[in-house]
Each structure stands twice: as structure tokens, then as C-alpha cells.
Amino acid sequence: MVVNLKILNNPVSITLEFINKIAIPYKACGITQDPETKNYMVVLNDICEKCNEVCNSIHFQRNFKNWTSGNNDIDKFIQDTQLSEHTFRVRNALEWIPYDRLDTYIAEDDEIDRVYRTNWTDGCICYWNNKNQNWERTDQNRFVTLKILNNPANTTLEFINKIAIPYKACGITQDPETKNYMVVFNDMCKKCNEVCNSIHFQRNFKNWTSDNNDIDKFIQDTQLSEHTYQVKNALEWIFYNKLYDIYVDEINKMYRANWIDGCINKWDNENQNWKRADQNMFITLKILNNPADITAELNKV
Ligand SMILES: [Zn+2]
Ligand SMILES: [Zn+2]
Ligand SMILES: [Zn+2]
């Protein structure tokens, strides 16, 4: 652990009362002697004045010397959010995120304004791990959203929380090329207040298209309605090469095939992908005559 040393000027008249007096807001843990100067020194452990122990604000404080945003306002702002953490679970603290911890970002159009998307290697700080003397984190390698801070001097937590809905703010970074400071958010669902299936589906929107806007929109809507653990009604875009042994059932005027992947069942956090059921299942295909009105067509089936 990190301790502080304070020189004892008068080792002869040392009392526990005296040690405790210089020890606030520290906790005295022992006495040592510097072999060169021969100075006796009290060994002090930092403690939080509010909690009277080594709380998260102290863990954050010890790390202040190891990072800087290069901007005093932002440094001060991040430090203040960190010094307000006195509970076991870290709630609102932001951290300085070195840009190289983020994968190259993808620009994406948001309805309101431009946001950037990327993967963040470390994930959000969760709580202090005493054994490893480091932070436990969640959501490693998750997609995060970046928003540019236009006015770093006027950053407040209220402001960040305002732009943070429906996201959870986790930190601040700087693009070394544009010099833009950006808030790093973890996506959350507005309805569930967490990363639910609708978010997992949404993150994958850029990876598929049916080449028909009506069909894209229809599939996306079914996916955005998924807020429970088990996926219930979401449809997905199925690449045609995932089907095999396709043949025409002349009697019923239907196509039959086998589907390699099988139906989406639930999200697998470990593999960061969908768990599926009924791989290689036998399926029926029906032509959509009117892609613009899929709902009506589906009701006819
Ligand atoms: Zn505290
Ligand atoms: Zn957490
Ligand atoms: Zn949800």
C-alpha cells in the first residue's frame, strides 16, 4: 500500500496523542527510521475525512499524479467526480481514458447530433479490489459512444448526465488529431436502464441490410422491441447463403430449406454474441409480395 512518512522532530516527547494529532486525516500505522538522515518517521495511511477509512475517493486520489487530460478544467472536473466517491460501488466518477485504449472510432449519424462509436478495452470502473490493489471493471471491450465536449471549461456533471441519457458516462478522452475532448458513454436502453437485447440488436444494425428500406425498418423495429432476457418476437436479416437444400414444395406452393444458424434465443455475455436454438432447422420460405406492407403479409401467413 501507499503510505506517507512524516518526520518526528522530537522523538523524546512522543505520545500517542501527538501522533494522532498529526495523523488527521491519516491513520498512523507505525514508526520507522531513515538510515541516512537518522530521522524517525511516523508511517501514515491516508484516510478519508468523511468516511474515516480508505474509501474510493482515496484510491482515486492516489492515482491523480498518473494522468492528465492536458486541460486544467477537465482535470479538475474529473478529479471532483472521483473525490465524491465514498461508497463501495463507484457511481458517478469519470476517469481520464487514454485515447489508445479506444479502438478507432466509427462516425455514425445520431438523430440529434453526431456521435462516434468505438470499442473500449478497459470497461467501466465498478469497485476497488483490495487484493489486486486495482479497480474491478465491467463491460470490457464493449461498444461505447463518444460525444464531443464543445466547451471543456464549462463541463459539469449535470451537463454530462443530461447528454448521458440514455447512456452512462464512464470517462473523458481526447482525439490526438482533432484535439477534441470527448465524453465516453456506455450505451443503455432508456426503458430498461441497462444494456438490454434492443441495444445488442441496435449495435449490429450497421452489419446488415436487406437493400430495401421498408424491410430494414420493419426488422429493426421488431429488434428494438426486445427488452426481456429471452428474445421473443425479433426478426433478423438472414443471409441467403445461410440456407441450404432449398427446394420447392409444389403442392403447398412453398419453399423449404434448412437454416444453418437457427433462431436467436438470448444474449451470451461471455462470447458477446447471440445464443441460438435449433441449428440447421428445417424452415419454410414464403415470398413477400408487398415488402412495403410486411405486417399485413405476415398476418396472412
Ligand atoms: Zn470517503
Ligand atoms: Zn458497476
Ligand atoms: Zn430495453
mmCIF file of C-alpha atoms and ligand atoms in Angstrom:
data_model
loop_
_atom_site.group_PDB
_atom_site.id
_atom_site.type_symbol
_atom_site.label_atom_id
_atom_site.label_comp_id
_atom_site.label_asym_id
_atom_site.label_seq_id
_atom_site.Cartn_x
_atom_site.Cartn_y
_atom_site.Cartn_z
ATOM 1 C CA MET A 1 0.000 0.000 0.000
ATOM 2 C CA VAL A 2 0.960 3.646 -0.390
ATOM 3 C CA VAL A 3 1.846 5.336 2.881
ATOM 4 C CA ASN A 4 3.011 8.771 3.907
ATOM 5 C CA LEU A 5 6.024 9.454 6.059
ATOM 6 C CA LYS A 6 6.211 12.385 8.431
ATOM 7 C CA ILE A 7 9.412 13.336 10.249
ATOM 8 C CA LEU A 8 9.330 13.198 14.062
ATOM 9 C CA ASN A 9 11.203 16.313 15.167
ATOM 10 C CA ASN A 10 11.305 15.411 18.808
ATOM 11 C CA PRO A 11 11.365 11.607 19.258
ATOM 12 C CA VAL A 12 11.836 12.032 23.015
ATOM 13 C CA SER A 13 8.493 13.676 23.780
ATOM 14 C CA ILE A 14 6.452 11.396 21.536
ATOM 15 C CA THR A 15 2.951 10.496 22.727
ATOM 16 C CA LEU A 16 0.128 8.621 21.032
ATOM 17 C CA GLU A 17 -1.979 11.741 21.417
ATOM 18 C CA PHE A 18 0.646 13.687 19.455
ATOM 19 C CA ILE A 19 0.785 11.036 16.741
ATOM 20 C CA ASN A 20 -2.948 11.006 16.373
ATOM 21 C CA LYS A 21 -2.933 14.807 16.110
ATOM 22 C CA ILE A 22 -0.566 14.863 13.125
ATOM 23 C CA ALA A 23 -2.308 11.801 11.743
ATOM 24 C CA ILE A 24 -5.566 13.532 10.805
ATOM 25 C CA PRO A 25 -6.725 12.854 8.052
ATOM 26 C CA TYR A 26 -4.309 9.955 8.134
ATOM 27 C CA LYS A 27 -4.277 6.783 10.158
ATOM 28 C CA ALA A 28 -0.958 6.137 11.942
ATOM 29 C CA CYS A 29 0.300 2.625 11.252
ATOM 30 C CA GLY A 30 3.871 2.593 12.624
ATOM 31 C CA ILE A 31 7.216 4.302 13.070
ATOM 32 C CA THR A 32 10.408 3.918 11.017
ATOM 33 C CA GLN A 33 13.898 5.442 10.685
ATOM 34 C CA ASP A 34 15.629 6.753 7.588
ATOM 35 C CA PRO A 35 19.135 5.158 7.856
ATOM 36 C CA GLU A 36 20.805 8.124 6.127
ATOM 37 C CA THR A 37 19.255 11.111 7.873
ATOM 38 C CA LYS A 38 18.619 9.099 11.053
ATOM 39 C CA ASN A 39 15.208 10.785 11.154
ATOM 40 C CA TYR A 40 12.456 8.849 12.913
ATOM 41 C CA MET A 41 9.266 8.975 10.930
ATOM 42 C CA VAL A 42 5.622 8.108 11.579
ATOM 43 C CA VAL A 43 4.106 5.911 8.867
ATOM 44 C CA LEU A 44 0.686 7.252 7.927
ATOM 45 C CA ASN A 45 -2.033 5.667 5.838
ATOM 46 C CA ASP A 46 -4.287 8.151 4.010
ATOM 47 C CA ILE A 47 -7.864 8.001 5.133
ATOM 48 C CA CYS A 48 -10.901 9.903 4.002
ATOM 49 C CA GLU A 49 -12.019 12.614 6.419
ATOM 50 C CA LYS A 50 -15.629 11.840 5.709
ATOM 51 C CA CYS A 51 -15.528 8.028 5.913
ATOM 52 C CA ASN A 52 -12.649 7.721 8.378
ATOM 53 C CA GLU A 53 -11.200 4.947 6.239
ATOM 54 C CA VAL A 54 -9.562 4.341 2.872
ATOM 55 C CA CYS A 55 -12.606 4.812 0.633
ATOM 56 C CA ASN A 56 -12.761 5.063 -3.150
ATOM 57 C CA SER A 57 -12.058 8.793 -3.111
ATOM 58 C CA ILE A 58 -8.626 7.948 -1.652
ATOM 59 C CA HIS A 59 -7.951 5.250 -4.260
ATOM 60 C CA PHE A 60 -8.770 7.770 -6.962
ATOM 61 C CA GLN A 61 -6.708 10.498 -5.299
ATOM 62 C CA ARG A 62 -3.591 8.314 -5.166
ATOM 63 C CA ASN A 63 -3.758 7.999 -8.926
ATOM 64 C CA PHE A 64 -4.061 11.739 -9.669
ATOM 65 C CA LYS A 65 -0.330 12.009 -10.452
ATOM 66 C CA ASN A 66 -0.563 9.288 -13.105
ATOM 67 C CA TRP A 67 -2.842 11.039 -15.574
ATOM 68 C CA THR A 68 -3.694 14.419 -17.039
ATOM 69 C CA SER A 69 -6.059 15.480 -19.793
ATOM 70 C CA GLY A 70 -3.767 18.366 -20.653
ATOM 71 C CA ASN A 71 -6.570 20.760 -19.714
ATOM 72 C CA ASN A 72 -6.890 22.133 -16.156
ATOM 73 C CA ASP A 73 -10.676 22.482 -16.267
ATOM 74 C CA ILE A 74 -11.144 18.893 -17.344
ATOM 75 C CA ASP A 75 -8.576 17.594 -14.841
ATOM 76 C CA LYS A 76 -10.372 19.462 -12.053
ATOM 77 C CA PHE A 77 -13.770 18.255 -13.223
ATOM 78 C CA ILE A 78 -12.742 14.580 -13.377
ATOM 79 C CA GLN A 79 -10.960 14.816 -10.004
ATOM 80 C CA ASP A 80 -14.071 16.306 -8.390
ATOM 81 C CA THR A 81 -16.269 13.446 -9.638
ATOM 82 C CA GLN A 82 -13.689 10.991 -8.236
ATOM 83 C CA LEU A 83 -13.350 12.711 -4.850
ATOM 84 C CA SER A 84 -17.133 12.419 -4.403
ATOM 85 C CA GLU A 85 -16.989 8.599 -4.358
ATOM 86 C CA HIS A 86 -17.389 7.329 -0.799
ATOM 87 C CA THR A 87 -19.453 4.172 -1.333
ATOM 88 C CA PHE A 88 -18.313 0.636 -2.173
ATOM 89 C CA ARG A 89 -19.772 0.796 -5.678
ATOM 90 C CA VAL A 90 -18.421 3.584 -7.832
ATOM 91 C CA ARG A 91 -21.403 5.584 -9.029
ATOM 92 C CA ASN A 92 -20.626 8.798 -10.850
ATOM 93 C CA ALA A 93 -16.850 9.032 -11.068
ATOM 94 C CA LEU A 94 -15.483 9.698 -14.520
ATOM 95 C CA GLU A 95 -11.932 8.822 -15.430
ATOM 96 C CA TRP A 96 -9.392 10.062 -17.926
ATOM 97 C CA ILE A 97 -9.315 7.490 -20.735
ATOM 98 C CA PRO A 98 -6.127 7.488 -22.837
ATOM 99 C CA TYR A 99 -7.163 7.559 -26.468
ATOM 100 C CA ASP A 100 -5.166 4.430 -27.312
ATOM 101 C CA ARG A 101 -7.487 2.398 -25.035
ATOM 102 C CA LEU A 102 -10.200 3.003 -27.614
ATOM 103 C CA ASP A 103 -10.330 1.292 -30.982
ATOM 104 C CA THR A 104 -10.516 3.565 -33.990
ATOM 105 C CA TYR A 105 -13.911 5.135 -33.836
ATOM 106 C CA ILE A 106 -16.705 4.855 -36.323
ATOM 107 C CA ALA A 107 -18.615 8.005 -37.133
ATOM 108 C CA GLU A 108 -22.328 7.440 -37.079
ATOM 109 C CA ASP A 109 -25.276 9.750 -37.529
ATOM 110 C CA ASP A 110 -27.381 10.265 -34.447
ATOM 111 C CA GLU A 111 -30.869 11.752 -34.715
ATOM 112 C CA ILE A 112 -29.895 14.679 -32.517
ATOM 113 C CA ASP A 113 -26.242 15.277 -33.268
ATOM 114 C CA ARG A 114 -23.142 13.465 -34.345
ATOM 115 C CA VAL A 115 -21.863 10.735 -32.085
ATOM 116 C CA TYR A 116 -18.936 8.393 -32.521
ATOM 117 C CA ARG A 117 -18.837 4.719 -31.726
ATOM 118 C CA THR A 118 -15.900 2.608 -30.662
ATOM 119 C CA ASN A 119 -14.774 -0.320 -28.548
ATOM 120 C CA TRP A 120 -13.268 0.388 -25.138
ATOM 121 C CA THR A 121 -10.770 -2.215 -23.934
ATOM 122 C CA ASP A 122 -10.980 -1.499 -20.189
ATOM 123 C CA GLY A 123 -14.648 -1.038 -19.383
ATOM 124 C CA CYS A 124 -16.303 0.981 -16.609
ATOM 125 C CA ILE A 125 -14.850 1.183 -13.101
ATOM 126 C CA CYS A 126 -17.053 -0.782 -10.732
ATOM 127 C CA TYR A 127 -15.389 -1.155 -7.323
ATOM 128 C CA TRP A 128 -11.980 -1.369 -5.644
ATOM 129 C CA ASN A 129 -10.307 -4.777 -5.446
ATOM 130 C CA ASN A 130 -8.172 -4.778 -2.290
ATOM 131 C CA LYS A 131 -6.297 -7.935 -3.211
ATOM 132 C CA ASN A 132 -5.106 -6.659 -6.605
ATOM 133 C CA GLN A 133 -4.934 -3.052 -5.428
ATOM 134 C CA ASN A 134 -6.741 -2.039 -8.557
ATOM 135 C CA TRP A 135 -10.226 -1.312 -9.918
ATOM 136 C CA GLU A 136 -12.617 -4.065 -10.863
ATOM 137 C CA ARG A 137 -14.283 -3.177 -14.113
ATOM 138 C CA THR A 138 -17.327 -4.294 -16.064
ATOM 139 C CA ASP A 139 -18.211 -4.261 -19.709
ATOM 140 C CA GLN A 140 -14.724 -4.831 -21.096
ATOM 141 C CA ASN A 141 -14.455 -4.477 -24.861
ATOM 142 C CA ARG A 142 -17.937 -3.064 -25.097
ATOM 143 C CA PHE A 143 -19.173 -0.591 -27.629
ATOM 144 C CA VAL A 144 -19.142 2.904 -26.252
ATOM 145 C CA THR A 145 -20.415 6.171 -27.652
ATOM 146 C CA LEU A 146 -18.284 9.295 -27.845
ATOM 147 C CA LYS A 147 -19.663 12.806 -27.804
ATOM 148 C CA ILE A 148 -17.530 15.894 -28.372
ATOM 149 C CA LEU A 149 -17.260 18.370 -25.490
ATOM 150 C CA ASN A 150 -17.590 21.700 -27.233
ATOM 151 C CA ASN A 151 -16.818 23.739 -24.181
ATOM 152 C CA PRO A 152 -14.429 21.882 -21.841
ATOM 153 C CA ALA A 153 -14.249 24.876 -19.487
ATOM 154 C CA ASN A 154 -17.961 24.650 -18.668
ATOM 155 C CA THR A 155 -18.221 20.935 -18.040
ATOM 156 C CA THR A 156 -20.485 19.966 -15.129
ATOM 157 C CA LEU A 157 -21.715 16.566 -14.033
ATOM 158 C CA GLU A 158 -25.265 17.810 -14.502
ATOM 159 C CA PHE A 159 -24.433 18.652 -18.106
ATOM 160 C CA ILE A 160 -22.808 15.274 -18.699
ATOM 161 C CA ASN A 161 -25.719 13.407 -17.135
ATOM 162 C CA LYS A 162 -28.059 15.379 -19.366
ATOM 163 C CA ILE A 163 -26.295 14.347 -22.545
ATOM 164 C CA ALA A 164 -25.655 10.951 -20.959
ATOM 165 C CA ILE A 165 -29.279 9.813 -21.104
ATOM 166 C CA PRO A 166 -29.743 7.096 -22.295
ATOM 167 C CA TYR A 167 -26.078 6.418 -21.721
ATOM 168 C CA LYS A 168 -23.917 6.014 -18.633
ATOM 169 C CA ALA A 169 -20.920 8.334 -18.713
ATOM 170 C CA CYS A 170 -17.684 6.479 -17.898
ATOM 171 C CA GLY A 171 -14.905 8.887 -18.758
ATOM 172 C CA ILE A 172 -13.390 11.565 -20.956
ATOM 173 C CA THR A 173 -10.794 11.202 -23.721
ATOM 174 C CA GLN A 174 -9.067 13.328 -26.360
ATOM 175 C CA ASP A 175 -8.670 12.657 -30.054
ATOM 176 C CA PRO A 176 -4.937 13.353 -30.628
ATOM 177 C CA GLU A 177 -5.562 14.550 -34.186
ATOM 178 C CA THR A 178 -8.582 16.831 -33.882
ATOM 179 C CA LYS A 179 -7.727 17.699 -30.236
ATOM 180 C CA ASN A 180 -11.435 17.280 -29.470
ATOM 181 C CA TYR A 181 -12.270 16.274 -25.921
ATOM 182 C CA MET A 182 -14.978 13.618 -25.888
ATOM 183 C CA VAL A 183 -17.173 12.070 -23.211
ATOM 184 C CA VAL A 184 -17.159 8.260 -23.293
ATOM 185 C CA PHE A 185 -20.565 6.653 -22.729
ATOM 186 C CA ASN A 186 -21.722 3.114 -22.277
ATOM 187 C CA ASP A 187 -24.986 2.630 -24.207
ATOM 188 C CA MET A 188 -28.015 1.831 -22.112
ATOM 189 C CA CYS A 189 -31.632 1.269 -23.009
ATOM 190 C CA LYS A 190 -33.889 4.153 -21.992
ATOM 191 C CA LYS A 191 -36.617 1.774 -20.926
ATOM 192 C CA CYS A 192 -34.549 -0.822 -19.025
ATOM 193 C CA ASN A 193 -31.749 1.441 -17.787
ATOM 194 C CA GLU A 194 -29.217 -1.218 -18.795
ATOM 195 C CA VAL A 195 -27.739 -2.922 -21.848
ATOM 196 C CA CYS A 196 -30.767 -4.988 -22.916
ATOM 197 C CA ASN A 197 -31.308 -7.004 -26.089
ATOM 198 C CA SER A 198 -32.604 -3.999 -28.017
ATOM 199 C CA ILE A 199 -29.117 -2.470 -27.575
ATOM 200 C CA HIS A 200 -27.373 -5.666 -28.703
ATOM 201 C CA PHE A 201 -29.534 -5.679 -31.826
ATOM 202 C CA GLN A 202 -29.015 -1.977 -32.443
ATOM 203 C CA ARG A 203 -25.229 -2.329 -32.309
ATOM 204 C CA ASN A 204 -25.454 -4.754 -35.199
ATOM 205 C CA PHE A 205 -27.616 -2.574 -37.483
ATOM 206 C CA LYS A 206 -24.584 -1.428 -39.484
ATOM 207 C CA ASN A 207 -23.625 -5.036 -40.319
ATOM 208 C CA TRP A 208 -26.628 -5.965 -42.431
ATOM 209 C CA THR A 209 -29.099 -4.581 -44.904
ATOM 210 C CA SER A 210 -31.848 -6.129 -46.995
ATOM 211 C CA ASP A 211 -31.287 -3.384 -49.608
ATOM 212 C CA ASN A 212 -34.926 -2.400 -49.090
ATOM 213 C CA ASN A 213 -35.690 0.421 -46.647
ATOM 214 C CA ASP A 214 -39.135 -0.859 -45.696
ATOM 215 C CA ILE A 215 -37.804 -4.293 -44.841
ATOM 216 C CA ASP A 216 -34.803 -2.870 -42.950
ATOM 217 C CA LYS A 217 -37.089 -0.617 -40.930
ATOM 218 C CA PHE A 218 -39.514 -3.438 -40.223
ATOM 219 C CA ILE A 219 -36.809 -5.829 -38.975
ATOM 220 C CA GLN A 220 -35.156 -3.085 -36.918
ATOM 221 C CA ASP A 221 -38.472 -2.239 -35.232
ATOM 222 C CA THR A 222 -39.013 -5.854 -34.173
ATOM 223 C CA GLN A 223 -35.489 -5.904 -32.752
ATOM 224 C CA LEU A 224 -35.815 -2.613 -30.894
ATOM 225 C CA SER A 225 -38.889 -4.000 -29.089
ATOM 226 C CA GLU A 226 -36.828 -6.695 -27.332
ATOM 227 C CA HIS A 227 -36.295 -5.774 -23.685
ATOM 228 C CA THR A 228 -36.525 -9.160 -21.968
ATOM 229 C CA TYR A 229 -33.835 -11.788 -21.359
ATOM 230 C CA GLN A 230 -35.331 -14.230 -23.844
ATOM 231 C CA VAL A 231 -35.753 -12.850 -27.342
ATOM 232 C CA LYS A 232 -39.432 -13.173 -28.205
ATOM 233 C CA ASN A 233 -40.515 -11.541 -31.452
ATOM 234 C CA ALA A 234 -37.408 -10.109 -33.097
ATOM 235 C CA LEU A 235 -36.855 -10.993 -36.726
ATOM 236 C CA GLU A 236 -33.411 -10.850 -38.266
ATOM 237 C CA TRP A 237 -31.994 -10.402 -41.722
ATOM 238 C CA ILE A 238 -30.893 -13.885 -42.860
ATOM 239 C CA PHE A 239 -28.197 -14.067 -45.478
ATOM 240 C CA TYR A 240 -29.321 -16.399 -48.249
ATOM 241 C CA ASN A 241 -26.118 -18.428 -48.101
ATOM 242 C CA LYS A 242 -27.095 -19.490 -44.585
ATOM 243 C CA LEU A 243 -29.848 -21.589 -46.168
ATOM 244 C CA TYR A 244 -29.208 -24.917 -47.869
ATOM 245 C CA ASP A 245 -31.103 -27.769 -49.546
ATOM 246 C CA ILE A 246 -33.677 -25.314 -50.841
ATOM 247 C CA TYR A 247 -36.496 -26.915 -52.803
ATOM 248 C CA VAL A 248 -39.999 -26.067 -53.950
ATOM 249 C CA ASP A 249 -42.928 -27.791 -52.305
ATOM 250 C CA GLU A 250 -45.227 -27.835 -55.383
ATOM 251 C CA ILE A 251 -48.313 -28.985 -53.501
ATOM 252 C CA ASN A 252 -48.301 -26.231 -50.863
ATOM 253 C CA LYS A 253 -46.651 -23.642 -53.138
ATOM 254 C CA MET A 254 -43.904 -23.103 -50.579
ATOM 255 C CA TYR A 255 -40.142 -23.244 -50.495
ATOM 256 C CA ARG A 256 -38.433 -25.479 -47.985
ATOM 257 C CA ALA A 257 -34.854 -25.290 -46.738
ATOM 258 C CA ASN A 258 -32.528 -25.832 -43.825
ATOM 259 C CA TRP A 259 -31.121 -22.885 -41.908
ATOM 260 C CA ILE A 260 -27.583 -23.162 -40.528
ATOM 261 C CA ASP A 261 -27.846 -20.652 -37.671
ATOM 262 C CA GLY A 262 -31.178 -21.299 -36.040
ATOM 263 C CA CYS A 263 -33.346 -18.876 -34.081
ATOM 264 C CA ILE A 264 -31.896 -16.230 -31.778
ATOM 265 C CA ASN A 265 -32.636 -17.211 -28.201
ATOM 266 C CA LYS A 266 -30.754 -14.950 -25.808
ATOM 267 C CA TRP A 267 -27.610 -12.866 -25.451
ATOM 268 C CA ASP A 268 -24.392 -14.618 -24.383
ATOM 269 C CA ASN A 269 -22.327 -12.085 -22.441
ATOM 270 C CA GLU A 270 -19.196 -14.188 -22.410
ATOM 271 C CA ASN A 271 -18.985 -14.605 -26.183
ATOM 272 C CA GLN A 272 -20.597 -11.241 -26.888
ATOM 273 C CA ASN A 273 -22.911 -12.885 -29.349
ATOM 274 C CA TRP A 274 -26.360 -14.483 -29.598
ATOM 275 C CA LYS A 275 -27.099 -17.917 -28.276
ATOM 276 C CA ARG A 276 -29.254 -19.704 -30.797
ATOM 277 C CA ALA A 277 -31.555 -22.703 -30.748
ATOM 278 C CA ASP A 278 -32.405 -25.279 -33.401
ATOM 279 C CA GLN A 279 -29.336 -25.017 -35.616
ATOM 280 C CA ASN A 280 -29.841 -26.497 -39.092
ATOM 281 C CA MET A 281 -33.564 -26.374 -38.526
ATOM 282 C CA PHE A 282 -35.991 -27.155 -41.299
ATOM 283 C CA ILE A 283 -37.744 -23.982 -42.402
ATOM 284 C CA THR A 284 -40.387 -22.781 -44.838
ATOM 285 C CA LEU A 285 -39.938 -19.768 -47.113
ATOM 286 C CA LYS A 286 -42.746 -17.611 -48.396
ATOM 287 C CA ILE A 287 -42.370 -14.818 -50.949
ATOM 288 C CA LEU A 288 -43.189 -11.313 -49.696
ATOM 289 C CA ASN A 289 -45.288 -9.844 -52.496
ATOM 290 C CA ASN A 290 -45.562 -6.448 -50.918
ATOM 291 C CA PRO A 291 -42.451 -5.539 -48.911
ATOM 292 C CA ALA A 292 -43.922 -2.117 -48.107
ATOM 293 C CA ASP A 293 -46.669 -3.688 -46.028
ATOM 294 C CA ILE A 294 -44.997 -6.596 -44.286
ATOM 295 C CA THR A 295 -47.334 -6.579 -41.302
ATOM 296 C CA ALA A 296 -50.342 -7.295 -43.493
ATOM 297 C CA GLU A 297 -48.440 -10.005 -45.347
ATOM 298 C CA LEU A 298 -47.290 -11.665 -42.136
ATOM 299 C CA ASN A 299 -50.841 -11.743 -40.838
ATOM 300 C CA LYS A 300 -51.888 -13.680 -43.935
ATOM 301 C CA VAL A 301 -49.385 -16.462 -43.166
HETATM 302 ZN ZN ZN B 1 -14.729 8.742 1.867
HETATM 303 ZN ZN ZN B 2 -20.619 -1.130 -11.940
HETATM 304 ZN ZN ZN B 3 -34.503 -2.273 -23.029
#
